[in-house]
mmCIF file of C-alpha atoms in Angstrom:
data_model
loop_
_atom_site.group_PDB
_atom_site.id
_atom_site.type_symbol
_atom_site.label_atom_id
_atom_site.label_comp_id
_atom_site.label_asym_id
_atom_site.label_seq_id
_atom_site.Cartn_x
_atom_site.Cartn_y
_atom_site.Cartn_z
ATOM 1 C CA MET A 1 0.000 0.000 0.000
ATOM 2 C CA ILE A 2 2.735 2.501 1.031
ATOM 3 C CA SER A 3 6.457 1.977 0.573
ATOM 4 C CA PHE A 4 9.471 4.175 1.286
ATOM 5 C CA THR A 5 12.743 3.218 -0.405
ATOM 6 C CA ASP A 6 15.941 5.048 0.581
ATOM 7 C CA VAL A 7 13.957 8.242 1.173
ATOM 8 C CA ASN A 8 15.925 11.386 2.019
ATOM 9 C CA LYS A 9 14.719 14.931 2.493
ATOM 10 C CA TRP A 10 16.562 18.163 3.163
ATOM 11 C CA TYR A 11 15.502 21.631 4.240
ATOM 12 C CA GLY A 12 18.423 23.560 2.810
ATOM 13 C CA ASP A 13 21.490 21.947 4.376
ATOM 14 C CA PHE A 14 19.472 20.231 7.108
ATOM 15 C CA ARG A 15 18.765 16.576 6.392
ATOM 16 C CA VAL A 16 15.410 15.854 8.002
ATOM 17 C CA LEU A 17 14.857 12.287 6.686
ATOM 18 C CA LYS A 18 17.778 9.889 6.388
ATOM 19 C CA ASP A 19 17.584 6.764 4.204
ATOM 20 C CA ILE A 20 14.063 5.788 5.267
ATOM 21 C CA ASN A 21 12.954 2.296 4.246
ATOM 22 C CA LEU A 22 9.446 1.379 5.310
ATOM 23 C CA THR A 23 6.454 -0.607 4.071
ATOM 24 C CA ILE A 24 2.902 -0.186 5.340
ATOM 25 C CA ALA A 25 0.334 -2.808 4.372
ATOM 26 C CA GLU A 26 -3.298 -2.240 3.474
ATOM 27 C CA GLY A 27 -5.431 -2.193 6.620
ATOM 28 C CA GLU A 28 -2.442 -1.675 8.911
ATOM 29 C CA VAL A 29 -2.480 0.903 11.713
ATOM 30 C CA VAL A 30 0.979 2.391 12.223
ATOM 31 C CA VAL A 31 1.833 4.878 14.968
ATOM 32 C CA VAL A 32 4.912 7.069 14.492
ATOM 33 C CA CYS A 33 6.401 8.614 17.624
ATOM 34 C CA GLY A 34 9.578 10.379 18.624
ATOM 35 C CA PRO A 35 10.874 13.627 20.094
ATOM 36 C CA SER A 36 10.177 17.025 18.591
ATOM 37 C CA GLY A 37 12.216 17.555 15.430
ATOM 38 C CA SER A 38 12.706 13.844 14.760
ATOM 39 C CA GLY A 39 11.132 14.016 11.284
ATOM 40 C CA LYS A 40 7.927 12.157 12.066
ATOM 41 C CA SER A 41 5.523 14.826 10.759
ATOM 42 C CA THR A 42 7.665 15.338 7.670
ATOM 43 C CA LEU A 43 7.564 11.581 7.069
ATOM 44 C CA ILE A 44 3.795 11.424 6.750
ATOM 45 C CA ARG A 45 3.541 14.721 4.879
ATOM 46 C CA CYS A 46 5.771 13.201 2.197
ATOM 47 C CA ILE A 47 3.218 10.417 1.608
ATOM 48 C CA SER A 48 0.864 12.824 -0.172
ATOM 49 C CA ARG A 49 3.696 15.050 -1.424
ATOM 50 C CA LEU A 50 2.764 17.918 0.825
ATOM 51 C CA GLU A 51 6.537 17.817 1.250
ATOM 52 C CA PRO A 52 8.671 16.733 -1.734
ATOM 53 C CA ILE A 53 11.648 14.454 -1.227
ATOM 54 C CA GLN A 54 15.060 14.929 -2.808
ATOM 55 C CA ARG A 55 16.163 11.299 -3.010
ATOM 56 C CA GLY A 56 14.530 7.886 -2.990
ATOM 57 C CA HIS A 57 11.013 6.729 -3.819
ATOM 58 C CA ILE A 58 7.638 6.735 -2.105
ATOM 59 C CA VAL A 59 5.037 4.514 -3.759
ATOM 60 C CA VAL A 60 1.372 4.684 -2.739
ATOM 61 C CA ASP A 61 -0.930 2.033 -4.156
ATOM 62 C CA GLY A 62 1.394 1.518 -7.117
ATOM 63 C CA HIS A 63 1.946 5.217 -7.860
ATOM 64 C CA ASP A 64 5.334 6.873 -7.412
ATOM 65 C CA VAL A 65 4.443 9.985 -5.422
ATOM 66 C CA ASN A 66 7.340 12.066 -6.750
ATOM 67 C CA ASP A 67 7.013 11.055 -10.395
ATOM 68 C CA LEU A 68 5.992 14.195 -12.284
ATOM 69 C CA LYS A 69 3.570 12.077 -14.324
ATOM 70 C CA THR A 70 1.616 11.118 -11.188
ATOM 71 C CA ASN A 71 -1.711 12.957 -10.956
ATOM 72 C CA LEU A 72 -1.475 14.539 -7.511
ATOM 73 C CA THR A 73 -5.155 15.476 -7.382
ATOM 74 C CA LEU A 74 -6.221 11.875 -7.909
ATOM 75 C CA LEU A 75 -3.541 10.585 -5.541
ATOM 76 C CA ARG A 76 -4.573 12.955 -2.760
ATOM 77 C CA ALA A 77 -8.213 12.006 -3.255
ATOM 78 C CA GLU A 78 -7.234 8.557 -1.954
ATOM 79 C CA ILE A 79 -5.469 9.985 1.124
ATOM 80 C CA GLY A 80 -7.279 11.715 3.973
ATOM 81 C CA PHE A 81 -5.117 14.001 6.109
ATOM 82 C CA VAL A 82 -5.973 15.307 9.581
ATOM 83 C CA PHE A 83 -3.638 17.979 10.910
ATOM 84 C CA GLN A 84 -2.738 19.225 14.364
ATOM 85 C CA GLN A 85 -4.556 22.469 13.569
ATOM 86 C CA PHE A 86 -8.023 21.756 12.248
ATOM 87 C CA ASN A 87 -7.691 23.851 9.049
ATOM 88 C CA LEU A 88 -11.450 24.241 8.622
ATOM 89 C CA TYR A 89 -12.748 27.073 6.458
ATOM 90 C CA PRO A 90 -14.071 29.594 9.008
ATOM 91 C CA HIS A 91 -16.598 31.178 6.614
ATOM 92 C CA MET A 92 -18.238 27.824 5.798
ATOM 93 C CA THR A 93 -20.594 25.768 7.914
ATOM 94 C CA VAL A 94 -19.551 22.351 9.164
ATOM 95 C CA LEU A 95 -21.535 20.637 6.415
ATOM 96 C CA GLU A 96 -20.115 22.947 3.741
ATOM 97 C CA ASN A 97 -16.578 22.177 4.923
ATOM 98 C CA ILE A 98 -17.245 18.449 4.541
ATOM 99 C CA THR A 99 -19.035 18.559 1.190
ATOM 100 C CA LEU A 100 -16.724 20.956 -0.665
ATOM 101 C CA ALA A 101 -14.115 18.448 -1.879
ATOM 102 C CA PRO A 102 -16.556 15.655 -2.843
ATOM 103 C CA ARG A 103 -18.420 18.149 -5.031
ATOM 104 C CA LEU A 104 -15.367 19.779 -6.597
ATOM 105 C CA VAL A 105 -13.056 16.758 -6.938
ATOM 106 C CA ARG A 106 -15.378 13.736 -7.039
ATOM 107 C CA GLY A 107 -18.115 15.555 -8.965
ATOM 108 C CA MET A 108 -20.847 14.592 -6.508
ATOM 109 C CA THR A 109 -24.183 16.391 -6.673
ATOM 110 C CA SER A 110 -24.999 18.719 -3.800
ATOM 111 C CA GLY A 111 -27.712 16.343 -2.615
ATOM 112 C CA ASP A 112 -25.446 13.299 -2.587
ATOM 113 C CA ALA A 113 -22.626 15.245 -0.945
ATOM 114 C CA GLU A 114 -24.919 16.548 1.792
ATOM 115 C CA LYS A 115 -26.259 13.051 2.489
ATOM 116 C CA LEU A 116 -22.686 11.767 2.725
ATOM 117 C CA GLY A 117 -21.765 14.700 4.954
ATOM 118 C CA MET A 118 -24.622 14.023 7.358
ATOM 119 C CA ASP A 119 -23.750 10.319 7.465
ATOM 120 C CA LEU A 120 -20.179 11.227 8.393
ATOM 121 C CA LEU A 121 -21.301 13.704 11.049
ATOM 122 C CA LYS A 122 -23.360 10.903 12.582
ATOM 123 C CA LYS A 123 -20.267 8.708 12.450
ATOM 124 C CA VAL A 124 -18.261 11.260 14.453
ATOM 125 C CA ASP A 125 -21.265 11.882 16.724
ATOM 126 C CA ILE A 126 -21.994 15.546 15.978
ATOM 127 C CA PRO A 127 -24.871 15.579 13.427
ATOM 128 C CA ASP A 128 -26.483 18.439 15.365
ATOM 129 C CA ARG A 129 -23.556 20.716 14.460
ATOM 130 C CA ALA A 130 -24.054 20.533 10.672
ATOM 131 C CA ASN A 131 -25.121 24.162 10.278
ATOM 132 C CA HIS A 132 -22.736 25.618 12.846
ATOM 133 C CA TYR A 133 -19.553 27.480 11.948
ATOM 134 C CA PRO A 134 -16.152 26.256 13.188
ATOM 135 C CA SER A 135 -15.887 29.142 15.666
ATOM 136 C CA GLN A 136 -19.022 27.832 17.380
ATOM 137 C CA LEU A 137 -17.455 24.430 18.098
ATOM 138 C CA SER A 138 -15.073 23.152 20.750
ATOM 139 C CA GLY A 139 -11.611 22.027 19.700
ATOM 140 C CA GLY A 140 -12.608 18.378 19.954
ATOM 141 C CA GLN A 141 -15.674 18.972 17.803
ATOM 142 C CA GLN A 142 -13.623 20.846 15.205
ATOM 143 C CA GLN A 143 -11.154 17.971 15.002
ATOM 144 C CA ARG A 144 -14.004 15.489 14.556
ATOM 145 C CA VAL A 145 -15.288 17.649 11.698
ATOM 146 C CA ALA A 146 -11.777 17.569 10.225
ATOM 147 C CA ILE A 147 -11.825 13.764 10.390
ATOM 148 C CA ALA A 148 -15.258 13.672 8.740
ATOM 149 C CA ARG A 149 -13.951 15.995 6.028
ATOM 150 C CA GLY A 150 -10.989 13.679 5.455
ATOM 151 C CA LEU A 151 -13.328 10.692 5.166
ATOM 152 C CA ALA A 152 -15.673 12.483 2.759
ATOM 153 C CA MET A 153 -13.415 11.682 -0.189
ATOM 154 C CA ARG A 154 -13.734 7.982 0.696
ATOM 155 C CA PRO A 155 -9.957 7.617 0.991
ATOM 156 C CA ARG A 156 -8.099 4.334 1.233
ATOM 157 C CA ILE A 157 -5.525 5.819 3.626
ATOM 158 C CA MET A 158 -5.897 8.203 6.576
ATOM 159 C CA LEU A 159 -2.935 10.200 7.875
ATOM 160 C CA PHE A 160 -3.050 11.875 11.287
ATOM 161 C CA ASP A 161 -0.429 14.444 12.292
ATOM 162 C CA GLU A 162 -0.643 14.871 16.086
ATOM 163 C CA PRO A 163 -4.442 15.247 15.924
ATOM 164 C CA THR A 164 -4.892 15.669 19.683
ATOM 165 C CA SER A 165 -1.902 17.835 20.603
ATOM 166 C CA ALA A 166 -3.813 21.133 20.261
ATOM 167 C CA LEU A 167 -6.788 19.919 22.318
ATOM 168 C CA ASP A 168 -7.694 20.437 25.940
ATOM 169 C CA PRO A 169 -7.124 17.179 27.863
ATOM 170 C CA GLU A 170 -10.834 16.471 28.367
ATOM 171 C CA MET A 171 -11.437 16.614 24.600
ATOM 172 C CA ILE A 172 -8.736 14.167 23.570
ATOM 173 C CA ASN A 173 -10.739 10.977 24.071
ATOM 174 C CA GLU A 174 -13.616 12.068 21.852
ATOM 175 C CA VAL A 175 -11.169 12.320 18.939
ATOM 176 C CA LEU A 176 -9.326 9.104 19.817
ATOM 177 C CA ASP A 177 -12.667 7.260 19.957
ATOM 178 C CA VAL A 178 -13.323 8.162 16.317
ATOM 179 C CA MET A 179 -9.829 7.005 15.378
ATOM 180 C CA ARG A 180 -10.331 3.739 17.276
ATOM 181 C CA GLU A 181 -13.514 3.092 15.310
ATOM 182 C CA LEU A 182 -11.731 3.725 12.001
ATOM 183 C CA ALA A 183 -9.044 1.239 13.004
ATOM 184 C CA ARG A 184 -11.684 -1.365 13.859
ATOM 185 C CA GLU A 185 -13.223 -0.857 10.415
ATOM 186 C CA GLY A 186 -9.911 -1.722 8.743
ATOM 187 C CA MET A 187 -8.818 1.708 7.524
ATOM 188 C CA THR A 188 -5.127 1.981 6.644
ATOM 189 C CA MET A 189 -3.863 4.583 9.122
ATOM 190 C CA VAL A 190 -0.548 6.293 9.815
ATOM 191 C CA CYS A 191 -0.694 8.349 13.011
ATOM 192 C CA VAL A 192 1.908 10.693 14.451
ATOM 193 C CA THR A 193 1.010 10.914 18.129
ATOM 194 C CA HIS A 194 2.317 10.897 21.683
ATOM 195 C CA GLU A 195 -0.862 9.199 22.927
ATOM 196 C CA MET A 196 0.886 6.029 24.029
ATOM 197 C CA GLY A 197 -2.254 4.449 25.461
ATOM 198 C CA PHE A 198 -3.886 4.750 22.052
ATOM 199 C CA ALA A 199 -0.757 3.358 20.387
ATOM 200 C CA ARG A 200 -0.668 0.368 22.719
ATOM 201 C CA GLU A 201 -4.348 -0.361 22.173
ATOM 202 C CA VAL A 202 -4.845 0.254 18.464
ATOM 203 C CA ALA A 203 -1.542 0.099 16.563
ATOM 204 C CA ASP A 204 -0.395 -2.947 14.643
ATOM 205 C CA ARG A 205 3.100 -1.465 14.656
ATOM 206 C CA ILE A 206 4.873 1.408 16.370
ATOM 207 C CA ILE A 207 7.748 3.278 14.751
ATOM 208 C CA PHE A 208 10.203 5.364 16.747
ATOM 209 C CA MET A 209 12.108 8.134 14.973
ATOM 210 C CA ASP A 210 14.995 10.296 16.145
ATOM 211 C CA GLU A 211 17.058 12.881 14.247
ATOM 212 C CA GLY A 212 15.598 11.829 10.901
ATOM 213 C CA ASN A 213 16.307 8.134 11.417
ATOM 214 C CA LEU A 214 13.851 5.279 11.702
ATOM 215 C CA VAL A 215 15.387 3.925 14.904
ATOM 216 C CA GLU A 216 13.046 1.092 15.820
ATOM 217 C CA GLN A 217 9.770 -0.498 14.747
ATOM 218 C CA ASN A 218 7.909 -3.270 16.477
ATOM 219 C CA SER A 219 4.565 -4.551 17.702
ATOM 220 C CA PRO A 220 3.080 -2.548 20.599
ATOM 221 C CA HIS A 221 3.856 -5.321 23.081
ATOM 222 C CA GLU A 222 7.502 -5.578 22.051
ATOM 223 C CA PHE A 223 7.884 -1.821 21.704
ATOM 224 C CA PHE A 224 6.732 -1.105 25.240
ATOM 225 C CA GLU A 225 7.896 -4.250 27.039
ATOM 226 C CA ASN A 226 11.142 -4.982 25.230
ATOM 227 C CA PRO A 227 12.503 -1.927 23.361
ATOM 228 C CA GLN A 228 15.705 -2.791 21.530
ATOM 229 C CA HIS A 229 17.419 0.570 21.155
ATOM 230 C CA GLY A 230 18.783 2.699 23.975
ATOM 231 C CA ARG A 231 17.305 5.849 22.468
ATOM 232 C CA THR A 232 13.863 4.217 22.439
ATOM 233 C CA LYS A 233 14.220 3.217 26.081
ATOM 234 C CA ASP A 234 15.198 6.758 27.020
ATOM 235 C CA PHE A 235 12.219 8.232 25.145
ATOM 236 C CA LEU A 236 9.760 5.812 26.729
ATOM 237 C CA SER A 237 11.118 6.380 30.226
ATOM 238 C CA LYS A 238 10.427 10.095 29.843
ATOM 239 C CA ILE A 239 7.078 9.988 28.090
ATOM 240 C CA LEU A 240 5.566 7.203 30.211
ATOM 241 C CA SER A 241 6.557 8.882 33.466
ATOM 242 C CA HIS A 242 4.145 11.760 32.811
#
């Protein structure tokens, strides 16, 4: 489904990804964690070419992401992306935010798009907020709208870049519950997060990154109970003590 082969990325002289080799299977839930500046957010942003790479190959469902012949619009239609900041259009209602891309990119009629939008709002448990504006919602509700918007294109892959880090603590679970349900349904998911309880419960595999390197990857049980790398042990000792 997703493969990285010898992927390298630079920002000027700073090498942010270093010889990344990684394969993610269809239906797999992968959590990427690591300290700030480790390259984890850049890693998933490269999957949909929000960030271009300078060396190596990323292939998504048979398409080389950085091949100039690859249709980025069609590729991105298969990939839902939920960001740390919700990135909702403030001048549009919740339902309008969700239905915009299906109408413009998928060519759905307004009626079909609105039905899909309402179905997705029910899925994330806020159908009563359809005609509200983002400023009228809590942070947790806005992030659930962002997830619904990502799902509206009926993607095969969902990417989450620290989706709970901007939320008040009491709102985190309402977002994680939606992500848990997606995982149960078999969605291919790549999640950058420090929510280690979620990672332990939901992930098929956990990846630890540091200084642009993929340091360690393992099942949740092995990752938490038997980490192999000293840097992983140090990270876990700090993050699990809080």
